[in-house]
Short mmCIF file of N, CA and C and ligand atoms in Angstrom, two decimals:
data_model
loop_
_atom_site.label_atom_id
_atom_site.label_comp_id
_atom_site.label_asym_id
_atom_site.label_seq_id
_atom_site.Cartn_x
_atom_site.Cartn_y
_atom_site.Cartn_z
N MET A 1 68.75 46.23 -84.84
CA MET A 1 67.90 47.16 -85.59
C MET A 1 66.82 47.74 -84.69
N SER A 2 66.41 48.94 -84.99
CA SER A 2 65.38 49.57 -84.18
C SER A 2 63.99 49.12 -84.62
N ASP A 3 62.98 49.69 -84.00
CA ASP A 3 61.62 49.23 -84.24
C ASP A 3 60.91 50.04 -85.32
N LEU A 4 59.58 50.02 -85.23
CA LEU A 4 58.78 50.73 -86.23
C LEU A 4 59.05 52.24 -86.20
N VAL A 5 58.97 52.84 -87.35
CA VAL A 5 59.13 54.28 -87.47
C VAL A 5 57.83 54.84 -88.06
N THR A 6 57.32 55.88 -87.45
CA THR A 6 56.11 56.51 -87.98
C THR A 6 56.49 57.84 -88.61
N ILE A 7 56.10 58.02 -89.87
CA ILE A 7 56.29 59.31 -90.54
C ILE A 7 54.95 59.71 -91.13
N LYS A 8 54.46 60.84 -90.61
CA LYS A 8 53.14 61.33 -91.01
C LYS A 8 52.10 60.21 -90.84
N ASP A 9 51.43 59.84 -91.95
CA ASP A 9 50.35 58.85 -91.85
C ASP A 9 50.82 57.42 -92.03
N LYS A 10 52.12 57.19 -92.14
CA LYS A 10 52.58 55.85 -92.49
C LYS A 10 53.55 55.25 -91.47
N GLN A 11 53.50 53.93 -91.39
CA GLN A 11 54.44 53.22 -90.51
C GLN A 11 55.40 52.41 -91.37
N PHE A 12 56.65 52.41 -90.94
CA PHE A 12 57.69 51.68 -91.66
C PHE A 12 58.38 50.71 -90.72
N LYS A 13 58.78 49.56 -91.25
CA LYS A 13 59.48 48.57 -90.42
C LYS A 13 60.90 48.35 -90.95
N PRO A 14 61.81 47.94 -90.08
CA PRO A 14 63.20 47.70 -90.51
C PRO A 14 63.25 46.70 -91.67
N TYR A 15 64.14 46.97 -92.62
CA TYR A 15 64.16 46.17 -93.85
C TYR A 15 65.58 45.75 -94.22
N ILE A 16 66.49 46.73 -94.31
CA ILE A 16 67.89 46.42 -94.64
C ILE A 16 68.77 47.05 -93.56
N SER A 17 69.57 46.23 -92.91
CA SER A 17 70.34 46.68 -91.74
C SER A 17 71.56 47.49 -92.17
N GLN A 18 72.13 48.19 -91.21
CA GLN A 18 73.36 48.96 -91.46
C GLN A 18 74.46 48.05 -91.97
N GLN A 19 74.55 46.86 -91.38
CA GLN A 19 75.58 45.90 -91.78
C GLN A 19 75.40 45.47 -93.23
N GLN A 20 74.17 45.19 -93.62
CA GLN A 20 73.91 44.79 -95.01
C GLN A 20 74.21 45.93 -95.98
N ILE A 21 73.84 47.15 -95.58
CA ILE A 21 74.11 48.31 -96.43
C ILE A 21 75.62 48.46 -96.60
N SER A 22 76.32 48.38 -95.48
CA SER A 22 77.77 48.56 -95.49
C SER A 22 78.45 47.54 -96.40
N GLU A 23 78.01 46.29 -96.33
CA GLU A 23 78.59 45.25 -97.19
C GLU A 23 78.30 45.54 -98.67
N ALA A 24 77.08 45.99 -98.94
CA ALA A 24 76.69 46.29 -100.32
C ALA A 24 77.52 47.46 -100.87
N VAL A 25 77.73 48.46 -100.03
CA VAL A 25 78.49 49.64 -100.47
C VAL A 25 79.95 49.25 -100.72
N LYS A 26 80.49 48.42 -99.84
CA LYS A 26 81.89 47.98 -100.02
C LYS A 26 82.05 47.17 -101.30
N LYS A 27 81.06 46.35 -101.60
CA LYS A 27 81.10 45.54 -102.83
C LYS A 27 81.14 46.45 -104.06
N ILE A 28 80.34 47.50 -104.03
CA ILE A 28 80.33 48.44 -105.16
C ILE A 28 81.69 49.13 -105.28
N ALA A 29 82.21 49.58 -104.15
CA ALA A 29 83.50 50.29 -104.16
C ALA A 29 84.62 49.39 -104.69
N THR A 30 84.61 48.13 -104.29
CA THR A 30 85.63 47.19 -104.74
C THR A 30 85.57 47.03 -106.26
N SER A 31 84.37 46.91 -106.80
CA SER A 31 84.24 46.78 -108.26
C SER A 31 84.76 48.02 -108.96
N ILE A 32 84.40 49.18 -108.44
CA ILE A 32 84.85 50.44 -109.06
C ILE A 32 86.37 50.54 -108.96
N ASN A 33 86.92 50.22 -107.80
CA ASN A 33 88.39 50.27 -107.63
C ASN A 33 89.11 49.37 -108.63
N ASN A 34 88.52 48.21 -108.87
CA ASN A 34 89.14 47.27 -109.80
C ASN A 34 88.97 47.67 -111.26
N GLU A 35 87.78 48.14 -111.59
CA GLU A 35 87.45 48.34 -113.01
C GLU A 35 87.83 49.71 -113.56
N LEU A 36 87.92 50.70 -112.70
CA LEU A 36 88.09 52.06 -113.22
C LEU A 36 89.37 52.73 -112.70
N LYS A 37 90.34 51.92 -112.31
CA LYS A 37 91.53 52.49 -111.67
C LYS A 37 92.36 53.38 -112.60
N ASN A 38 92.22 53.17 -113.91
CA ASN A 38 93.00 53.98 -114.85
C ASN A 38 92.20 55.14 -115.45
N ASP A 39 90.99 55.35 -114.95
CA ASP A 39 90.09 56.31 -115.60
C ASP A 39 89.93 57.64 -114.87
N GLN A 40 90.43 57.75 -113.67
CA GLN A 40 90.18 58.93 -112.83
C GLN A 40 88.72 59.41 -112.98
N PRO A 41 87.77 58.57 -112.53
CA PRO A 41 86.37 58.90 -112.77
C PRO A 41 85.90 60.13 -112.00
N LEU A 42 84.85 60.74 -112.55
CA LEU A 42 84.17 61.83 -111.87
C LEU A 42 82.85 61.27 -111.34
N PHE A 43 82.72 61.26 -110.02
CA PHE A 43 81.45 60.81 -109.42
C PHE A 43 80.47 61.97 -109.45
N LEU A 44 79.31 61.74 -110.06
CA LEU A 44 78.26 62.76 -110.06
C LEU A 44 77.17 62.29 -109.11
N VAL A 45 77.12 62.92 -107.95
CA VAL A 45 76.20 62.50 -106.89
C VAL A 45 74.88 63.25 -107.07
N VAL A 46 73.81 62.47 -107.26
CA VAL A 46 72.51 63.08 -107.52
C VAL A 46 71.81 63.37 -106.19
N LEU A 47 71.69 64.65 -105.90
CA LEU A 47 71.05 65.08 -104.65
C LEU A 47 69.53 65.06 -104.80
N ASN A 48 68.75 64.97 -103.72
CA ASN A 48 69.22 64.93 -102.35
C ASN A 48 69.53 63.51 -101.85
N GLY A 49 68.85 62.54 -102.42
CA GLY A 49 68.80 61.21 -101.83
C GLY A 49 70.13 60.47 -101.69
N SER A 50 71.12 60.85 -102.50
CA SER A 50 72.34 60.05 -102.55
C SER A 50 73.45 60.52 -101.62
N PHE A 51 73.15 61.50 -100.78
CA PHE A 51 74.24 62.09 -99.98
C PHE A 51 74.89 61.08 -99.04
N MET A 52 74.08 60.22 -98.43
CA MET A 52 74.62 59.29 -97.43
C MET A 52 75.41 58.17 -98.12
N PHE A 53 74.85 57.65 -99.18
CA PHE A 53 75.52 56.61 -99.97
C PHE A 53 76.84 57.15 -100.50
N ALA A 54 76.82 58.37 -101.02
CA ALA A 54 78.03 58.95 -101.60
C ALA A 54 79.13 59.05 -100.54
N ALA A 55 78.77 59.50 -99.36
CA ALA A 55 79.78 59.65 -98.29
C ALA A 55 80.39 58.30 -97.94
N ASP A 56 79.56 57.29 -97.79
CA ASP A 56 80.07 55.95 -97.43
C ASP A 56 80.86 55.33 -98.59
N LEU A 57 80.34 55.48 -99.80
CA LEU A 57 80.99 54.88 -100.97
C LEU A 57 82.38 55.49 -101.19
N LEU A 58 82.45 56.81 -101.15
CA LEU A 58 83.71 57.47 -101.48
C LEU A 58 84.79 57.20 -100.44
N LYS A 59 84.38 56.87 -99.21
CA LYS A 59 85.38 56.50 -98.20
C LYS A 59 86.05 55.18 -98.55
N GLU A 60 85.35 54.36 -99.34
CA GLU A 60 85.88 53.05 -99.72
C GLU A 60 86.54 53.06 -101.10
N VAL A 61 86.39 54.15 -101.81
CA VAL A 61 87.00 54.24 -103.14
C VAL A 61 88.45 54.71 -102.96
N SER A 62 89.38 53.93 -103.48
CA SER A 62 90.80 54.22 -103.22
C SER A 62 91.55 54.64 -104.47
N ILE A 63 90.86 54.76 -105.59
CA ILE A 63 91.52 55.17 -106.83
C ILE A 63 91.40 56.70 -107.00
N PRO A 64 92.26 57.32 -107.80
CA PRO A 64 92.13 58.76 -108.02
C PRO A 64 90.76 59.07 -108.64
N CYS A 65 90.07 60.06 -108.07
CA CYS A 65 88.73 60.37 -108.56
C CYS A 65 88.35 61.78 -108.16
N GLU A 66 87.30 62.29 -108.80
CA GLU A 66 86.74 63.59 -108.42
C GLU A 66 85.27 63.40 -108.09
N ILE A 67 84.74 64.34 -107.33
CA ILE A 67 83.34 64.23 -106.89
C ILE A 67 82.63 65.56 -107.11
N SER A 68 81.42 65.48 -107.67
CA SER A 68 80.63 66.69 -107.83
C SER A 68 79.18 66.35 -107.50
N PHE A 69 78.44 67.36 -107.07
CA PHE A 69 77.06 67.13 -106.64
C PHE A 69 76.10 67.85 -107.57
N ILE A 70 75.09 67.14 -108.03
CA ILE A 70 74.16 67.76 -108.98
C ILE A 70 72.72 67.52 -108.56
N LYS A 71 71.85 68.33 -109.17
CA LYS A 71 70.41 68.10 -109.05
C LYS A 71 69.83 68.06 -110.46
N VAL A 72 68.83 67.25 -110.62
CA VAL A 72 68.15 67.18 -111.92
C VAL A 72 66.87 67.99 -111.83
N ALA A 73 66.76 68.99 -112.69
CA ALA A 73 65.55 69.81 -112.68
C ALA A 73 64.85 69.64 -114.02
N SER A 74 63.55 69.38 -113.98
CA SER A 74 62.77 69.24 -115.21
C SER A 74 61.68 70.30 -115.24
N TYR A 75 61.53 70.93 -116.36
CA TYR A 75 60.46 71.92 -116.49
C TYR A 75 59.96 71.93 -117.92
N HIS A 76 58.77 72.48 -118.11
CA HIS A 76 58.20 72.57 -119.45
C HIS A 76 58.69 73.85 -120.11
N GLY A 77 59.36 73.72 -121.22
CA GLY A 77 59.85 74.90 -121.95
C GLY A 77 58.68 75.73 -122.46
N THR A 78 58.91 77.00 -122.67
CA THR A 78 57.81 77.86 -123.11
C THR A 78 57.51 77.70 -124.59
N THR A 79 58.52 77.37 -125.37
CA THR A 79 58.28 77.26 -126.81
C THR A 79 58.19 75.81 -127.29
N SER A 80 59.03 74.94 -126.76
CA SER A 80 59.01 73.55 -127.23
C SER A 80 57.89 72.79 -126.51
N SER A 81 57.54 71.68 -127.08
CA SER A 81 56.43 70.92 -126.51
C SER A 81 56.87 70.00 -125.39
N GLY A 82 58.13 69.54 -125.45
CA GLY A 82 58.58 68.54 -124.48
C GLY A 82 59.07 69.13 -123.18
N THR A 83 59.54 68.24 -122.32
CA THR A 83 60.09 68.66 -121.05
C THR A 83 61.59 68.91 -121.22
N VAL A 84 62.06 69.94 -120.58
CA VAL A 84 63.48 70.29 -120.64
C VAL A 84 64.14 69.80 -119.35
N THR A 85 65.25 69.12 -119.51
CA THR A 85 65.97 68.67 -118.31
C THR A 85 67.26 69.45 -118.18
N GLU A 86 67.49 69.93 -116.98
CA GLU A 86 68.69 70.73 -116.73
C GLU A 86 69.44 70.12 -115.55
N LEU A 87 70.76 70.10 -115.67
CA LEU A 87 71.57 69.65 -114.54
C LEU A 87 72.05 70.87 -113.78
N ILE A 88 71.71 70.94 -112.52
CA ILE A 88 72.14 72.07 -111.71
C ILE A 88 73.38 71.66 -110.94
N GLY A 89 74.41 72.47 -111.03
CA GLY A 89 75.61 72.23 -110.21
C GLY A 89 76.78 71.63 -110.95
N LEU A 90 76.59 71.30 -112.23
CA LEU A 90 77.69 70.70 -112.97
C LEU A 90 78.56 71.79 -113.58
N SER A 91 79.70 72.05 -112.96
CA SER A 91 80.57 73.13 -113.47
C SER A 91 81.79 72.58 -114.20
N GLU A 92 82.09 71.30 -113.99
CA GLU A 92 83.26 70.70 -114.63
C GLU A 92 83.06 70.50 -116.13
N ASP A 93 84.17 70.56 -116.86
CA ASP A 93 84.14 70.14 -118.26
C ASP A 93 84.26 68.62 -118.26
N ILE A 94 83.24 67.94 -118.72
CA ILE A 94 83.27 66.47 -118.62
C ILE A 94 83.56 65.79 -119.95
N THR A 95 83.99 66.57 -120.93
CA THR A 95 84.35 65.99 -122.23
C THR A 95 85.42 64.93 -122.04
N GLY A 96 85.18 63.75 -122.59
CA GLY A 96 86.18 62.68 -122.56
C GLY A 96 86.35 62.01 -121.20
N ARG A 97 85.49 62.35 -120.24
CA ARG A 97 85.65 61.79 -118.89
C ARG A 97 84.82 60.51 -118.69
N THR A 98 85.27 59.72 -117.72
CA THR A 98 84.45 58.63 -117.22
C THR A 98 83.62 59.17 -116.06
N VAL A 99 82.30 59.11 -116.23
CA VAL A 99 81.40 59.68 -115.23
C VAL A 99 80.64 58.55 -114.54
N ILE A 100 80.61 58.59 -113.23
CA ILE A 100 79.82 57.59 -112.49
C ILE A 100 78.64 58.31 -111.83
N ILE A 101 77.45 57.99 -112.27
CA ILE A 101 76.25 58.57 -111.67
C ILE A 101 75.99 57.85 -110.35
N VAL A 102 75.86 58.60 -109.27
CA VAL A 102 75.62 58.00 -107.96
C VAL A 102 74.17 58.28 -107.55
N GLU A 103 73.37 57.22 -107.51
CA GLU A 103 71.94 57.33 -107.22
C GLU A 103 71.59 56.58 -105.94
N ASP A 104 70.51 56.99 -105.29
CA ASP A 104 70.03 56.26 -104.12
C ASP A 104 69.26 55.01 -104.54
N ILE A 105 68.36 55.22 -105.51
CA ILE A 105 67.51 54.10 -105.94
C ILE A 105 67.14 54.30 -107.40
N VAL A 106 67.09 53.20 -108.13
CA VAL A 106 66.57 53.26 -109.50
C VAL A 106 65.26 52.48 -109.51
N ASP A 107 64.20 53.22 -109.81
CA ASP A 107 62.85 52.66 -109.78
C ASP A 107 62.42 52.45 -111.24
N THR A 108 61.72 53.39 -111.84
CA THR A 108 61.34 53.25 -113.25
C THR A 108 62.51 53.53 -114.18
N GLY A 109 63.47 54.30 -113.69
CA GLY A 109 64.61 54.67 -114.52
C GLY A 109 64.41 55.98 -115.28
N ILE A 110 63.27 56.62 -115.05
CA ILE A 110 62.97 57.87 -115.79
C ILE A 110 63.99 58.96 -115.44
N THR A 111 64.30 59.09 -114.16
CA THR A 111 65.28 60.10 -113.74
C THR A 111 66.63 59.83 -114.39
N LEU A 112 67.02 58.58 -114.36
CA LEU A 112 68.30 58.17 -114.92
C LEU A 112 68.35 58.45 -116.42
N GLU A 113 67.28 58.16 -117.11
CA GLU A 113 67.23 58.39 -118.54
C GLU A 113 67.44 59.86 -118.89
N LYS A 114 66.79 60.72 -118.11
CA LYS A 114 66.94 62.17 -118.33
C LYS A 114 68.39 62.58 -118.13
N LEU A 115 68.96 62.09 -117.07
CA LEU A 115 70.34 62.43 -116.72
C LEU A 115 71.32 61.95 -117.79
N ILE A 116 71.15 60.71 -118.21
CA ILE A 116 72.06 60.12 -119.19
C ILE A 116 71.93 60.84 -120.54
N THR A 117 70.71 61.21 -120.89
CA THR A 117 70.50 61.94 -122.15
C THR A 117 71.28 63.24 -122.15
N VAL A 118 71.24 63.97 -121.05
CA VAL A 118 71.97 65.24 -120.96
C VAL A 118 73.48 65.00 -120.99
N LEU A 119 73.93 64.00 -120.25
CA LEU A 119 75.37 63.73 -120.16
C LEU A 119 75.94 63.28 -121.51
N LYS A 120 75.18 62.49 -122.23
CA LYS A 120 75.66 61.99 -123.53
C LYS A 120 75.94 63.13 -124.50
N ARG A 121 75.15 64.18 -124.40
CA ARG A 121 75.35 65.35 -125.28
C ARG A 121 76.67 66.05 -125.00
N LYS A 122 77.25 65.79 -123.85
CA LYS A 122 78.48 66.48 -123.46
C LYS A 122 79.73 65.68 -123.83
N ASN A 123 79.57 64.67 -124.68
CA ASN A 123 80.70 63.91 -125.20
C ASN A 123 81.60 63.30 -124.13
N VAL A 124 80.98 62.68 -123.16
CA VAL A 124 81.77 61.98 -122.15
C VAL A 124 82.37 60.72 -122.76
N LYS A 125 83.39 60.17 -122.11
CA LYS A 125 84.00 58.93 -122.61
C LYS A 125 83.05 57.76 -122.34
N GLN A 126 82.62 57.66 -121.10
CA GLN A 126 81.68 56.60 -120.74
C GLN A 126 80.91 57.01 -119.50
N ILE A 127 79.70 56.43 -119.39
CA ILE A 127 78.85 56.70 -118.24
C ILE A 127 78.59 55.40 -117.51
N LYS A 128 78.87 55.39 -116.22
CA LYS A 128 78.56 54.24 -115.37
C LYS A 128 77.50 54.66 -114.37
N VAL A 129 76.76 53.68 -113.88
CA VAL A 129 75.70 53.99 -112.91
C VAL A 129 75.91 53.17 -111.65
N ALA A 130 75.91 53.85 -110.50
CA ALA A 130 76.01 53.17 -109.20
C ALA A 130 74.80 53.56 -108.36
N THR A 131 74.09 52.56 -107.85
CA THR A 131 72.92 52.84 -107.02
C THR A 131 72.88 51.87 -105.85
N VAL A 132 72.35 52.33 -104.73
CA VAL A 132 72.21 51.43 -103.58
C VAL A 132 71.16 50.38 -103.89
N LEU A 133 69.99 50.86 -104.34
CA LEU A 133 68.87 49.95 -104.54
C LEU A 133 68.38 50.00 -105.98
N LEU A 134 67.92 48.85 -106.44
CA LEU A 134 67.35 48.73 -107.79
C LEU A 134 66.04 47.96 -107.68
N LYS A 135 65.00 48.52 -108.32
CA LYS A 135 63.70 47.81 -108.35
C LYS A 135 63.54 47.21 -109.75
N PRO A 136 64.02 45.98 -109.96
CA PRO A 136 64.03 45.40 -111.32
C PRO A 136 62.65 45.22 -111.92
N ASP A 137 61.62 45.01 -111.09
CA ASP A 137 60.26 44.81 -111.64
C ASP A 137 59.70 46.11 -112.19
N SER A 138 60.25 47.21 -111.75
CA SER A 138 59.77 48.51 -112.19
C SER A 138 60.64 49.09 -113.30
N TYR A 139 61.92 48.71 -113.29
CA TYR A 139 62.89 49.29 -114.22
C TYR A 139 62.69 48.75 -115.63
N LYS A 140 62.37 49.66 -116.56
CA LYS A 140 62.08 49.21 -117.93
C LYS A 140 63.00 49.85 -118.97
N LYS A 141 64.01 50.54 -118.52
CA LYS A 141 64.91 51.21 -119.47
C LYS A 141 66.05 50.26 -119.87
N GLU A 142 66.79 50.67 -120.92
CA GLU A 142 67.81 49.76 -121.44
C GLU A 142 69.20 50.01 -120.86
N PHE A 143 69.41 51.13 -120.17
CA PHE A 143 70.75 51.41 -119.67
C PHE A 143 71.18 50.37 -118.65
N THR A 144 72.42 49.97 -118.77
CA THR A 144 72.96 49.00 -117.82
C THR A 144 73.16 49.66 -116.47
N ILE A 145 72.72 49.01 -115.42
CA ILE A 145 73.00 49.49 -114.06
C ILE A 145 74.27 48.75 -113.64
N ASP A 146 75.41 49.44 -113.78
CA ASP A 146 76.70 48.79 -113.63
C ASP A 146 76.95 48.29 -112.21
N TYR A 147 76.59 49.12 -111.25
CA TYR A 147 76.86 48.78 -109.85
C TYR A 147 75.61 49.02 -109.02
N TYR A 148 75.09 47.97 -108.38
CA TYR A 148 73.96 48.17 -107.48
C TYR A 148 74.21 47.38 -106.20
N GLY A 149 73.68 47.91 -105.11
CA GLY A 149 73.86 47.26 -103.82
C GLY A 149 72.94 46.06 -103.68
N MET A 150 71.65 46.30 -103.88
CA MET A 150 70.65 45.26 -103.71
C MET A 150 69.47 45.46 -104.64
N LYS A 151 68.90 44.36 -105.07
CA LYS A 151 67.64 44.42 -105.80
C LYS A 151 66.50 44.27 -104.78
N ILE A 152 65.46 45.07 -104.92
CA ILE A 152 64.31 44.94 -104.02
C ILE A 152 63.02 44.91 -104.84
N PRO A 153 61.95 44.35 -104.25
CA PRO A 153 60.67 44.37 -104.95
C PRO A 153 60.11 45.80 -105.01
N ASN A 154 58.95 45.95 -105.64
CA ASN A 154 58.37 47.29 -105.81
C ASN A 154 57.71 47.81 -104.54
N ASP A 155 58.44 47.84 -103.46
CA ASP A 155 57.91 48.36 -102.20
C ASP A 155 58.51 49.73 -101.94
N PHE A 156 57.76 50.57 -101.24
CA PHE A 156 58.26 51.92 -100.93
C PHE A 156 59.17 51.86 -99.71
N VAL A 157 60.37 52.37 -99.86
CA VAL A 157 61.34 52.31 -98.77
C VAL A 157 61.84 53.72 -98.40
N ILE A 158 62.29 53.84 -97.18
CA ILE A 158 62.86 55.11 -96.72
C ILE A 158 64.14 54.84 -95.93
N GLY A 159 64.85 55.90 -95.64
CA GLY A 159 66.07 55.80 -94.84
C GLY A 159 67.31 55.76 -95.70
N TYR A 160 68.46 55.99 -95.10
CA TYR A 160 69.74 56.00 -95.82
C TYR A 160 69.66 56.94 -97.03
N GLY A 161 69.08 58.10 -96.79
CA GLY A 161 68.97 59.12 -97.85
C GLY A 161 67.61 59.19 -98.51
N LEU A 162 66.88 58.09 -98.46
CA LEU A 162 65.57 58.05 -99.12
C LEU A 162 64.49 58.63 -98.21
N ASP A 163 63.56 59.36 -98.80
CA ASP A 163 62.58 60.08 -97.99
C ASP A 163 61.14 59.69 -98.30
N TYR A 164 60.28 59.97 -97.32
CA TYR A 164 58.85 60.01 -97.56
C TYR A 164 58.42 61.45 -97.27
N ASP A 165 58.03 62.15 -98.31
CA ASP A 165 57.61 63.54 -98.15
C ASP A 165 58.66 64.39 -97.42
N GLY A 166 59.91 64.17 -97.78
CA GLY A 166 61.00 64.97 -97.20
C GLY A 166 61.56 64.44 -95.90
N LEU A 167 60.89 63.48 -95.31
CA LEU A 167 61.34 62.98 -94.00
C LEU A 167 61.92 61.57 -94.11
N GLY A 168 62.77 61.23 -93.17
CA GLY A 168 63.31 59.87 -93.08
C GLY A 168 64.68 59.70 -93.71
N ARG A 169 65.19 60.73 -94.33
CA ARG A 169 66.49 60.60 -95.01
C ARG A 169 67.62 60.29 -94.04
N ASN A 170 67.48 60.73 -92.80
CA ASN A 170 68.55 60.62 -91.82
C ASN A 170 68.62 59.25 -91.15
N LEU A 171 67.68 58.36 -91.43
CA LEU A 171 67.71 57.04 -90.78
C LEU A 171 68.91 56.24 -91.27
N LYS A 172 69.56 55.54 -90.33
CA LYS A 172 70.78 54.79 -90.68
C LYS A 172 70.49 53.52 -91.47
N GLU A 173 69.28 52.98 -91.22
CA GLU A 173 68.90 51.73 -91.90
C GLU A 173 67.84 52.03 -92.94
N ILE A 174 67.54 51.02 -93.75
CA ILE A 174 66.46 51.20 -94.73
C ILE A 174 65.21 50.51 -94.18
N TYR A 175 64.11 51.23 -94.28
CA TYR A 175 62.82 50.75 -93.76
C TYR A 175 61.84 50.61 -94.92
N VAL A 176 60.87 49.70 -94.74
CA VAL A 176 59.85 49.50 -95.77
C VAL A 176 58.47 49.71 -95.13
N LEU A 177 57.51 50.09 -95.96
CA LEU A 177 56.15 50.30 -95.47
C LEU A 177 55.67 49.07 -94.70
N ALA A 178 55.17 49.29 -93.48
CA ALA A 178 54.74 48.15 -92.63
C ALA A 178 53.38 47.66 -93.06
P1 LIG B 201 62.69 56.71 -111.06
O1 LIG B 201 62.85 57.95 -111.90
O2 LIG B 201 61.31 56.13 -111.16
O3 LIG B 201 63.76 55.67 -111.29
O4 LIG B 201 62.77 57.15 -109.55
C1 LIG B 201 63.88 57.77 -109.06
C2 LIG B 201 63.58 58.58 -107.84
O5 LIG B 201 62.30 58.31 -107.25
C3 LIG B 201 64.59 58.21 -106.78
O6 LIG B 201 65.79 58.94 -106.96
C4 LIG B 201 63.84 58.55 -105.52
O7 LIG B 201 63.99 59.91 -105.21
C5 LIG B 201 62.39 58.26 -105.84
N1 LIG B 201 61.98 56.91 -105.36
C6 LIG B 201 61.72 55.81 -106.08
N2 LIG B 201 61.38 54.78 -105.30
C7 LIG B 201 61.45 55.23 -104.02
C8 LIG B 201 61.21 54.61 -102.73
O8 LIG B 201 60.88 53.42 -102.58
N3 LIG B 201 61.39 55.42 -101.65
C9 LIG B 201 61.74 56.74 -101.75
N4 LIG B 201 61.98 57.34 -102.92
C10 LIG B 201 61.82 56.60 -104.06
#
């Protein structure tokens, strides 16, 4: 593993190695291959953070599947009082499909909740969630996280797709605030 990484005002130290990430990703892929082989799932990769995980995961997925990339956009509607969530990039008809949400990290679960709420309205068959990292002390939502690589404490991490202010996504390993 390499040494400290400085991004803007912060220093990060090595936390999860490439080898550990690779094993975690393979474990997720094996579960998906075993459990969803008859479902031809559609992987919905949530950009930007999940690009690296998605590439590694899908290389290990050996069952028939489709892949699409989405972004979650939230804005305040002009007439309604609440926040409107929109999925950008979803062109497939997902009625009756098994959808696997591919996330980099689940922290509070707010992003996931928004996503699942929108997907449920589209009458999918089932929704599964796959994430590299899960922060269980922070996660307070009820949705099951079907596949996760590792549980971590409430520390800020970067690398393997995760960023600090847009930077650090390209790091091969995961780093934590030093
Ligand atoms: P949530 O909505 O609180 O679950 O957070 C989800 C999003 O917050 C993730 O997809 C990340 O973009 C970002 N996030 C949460 N924790 C971290 C972290 O430790 N490092 C970098 N980004 C994070």
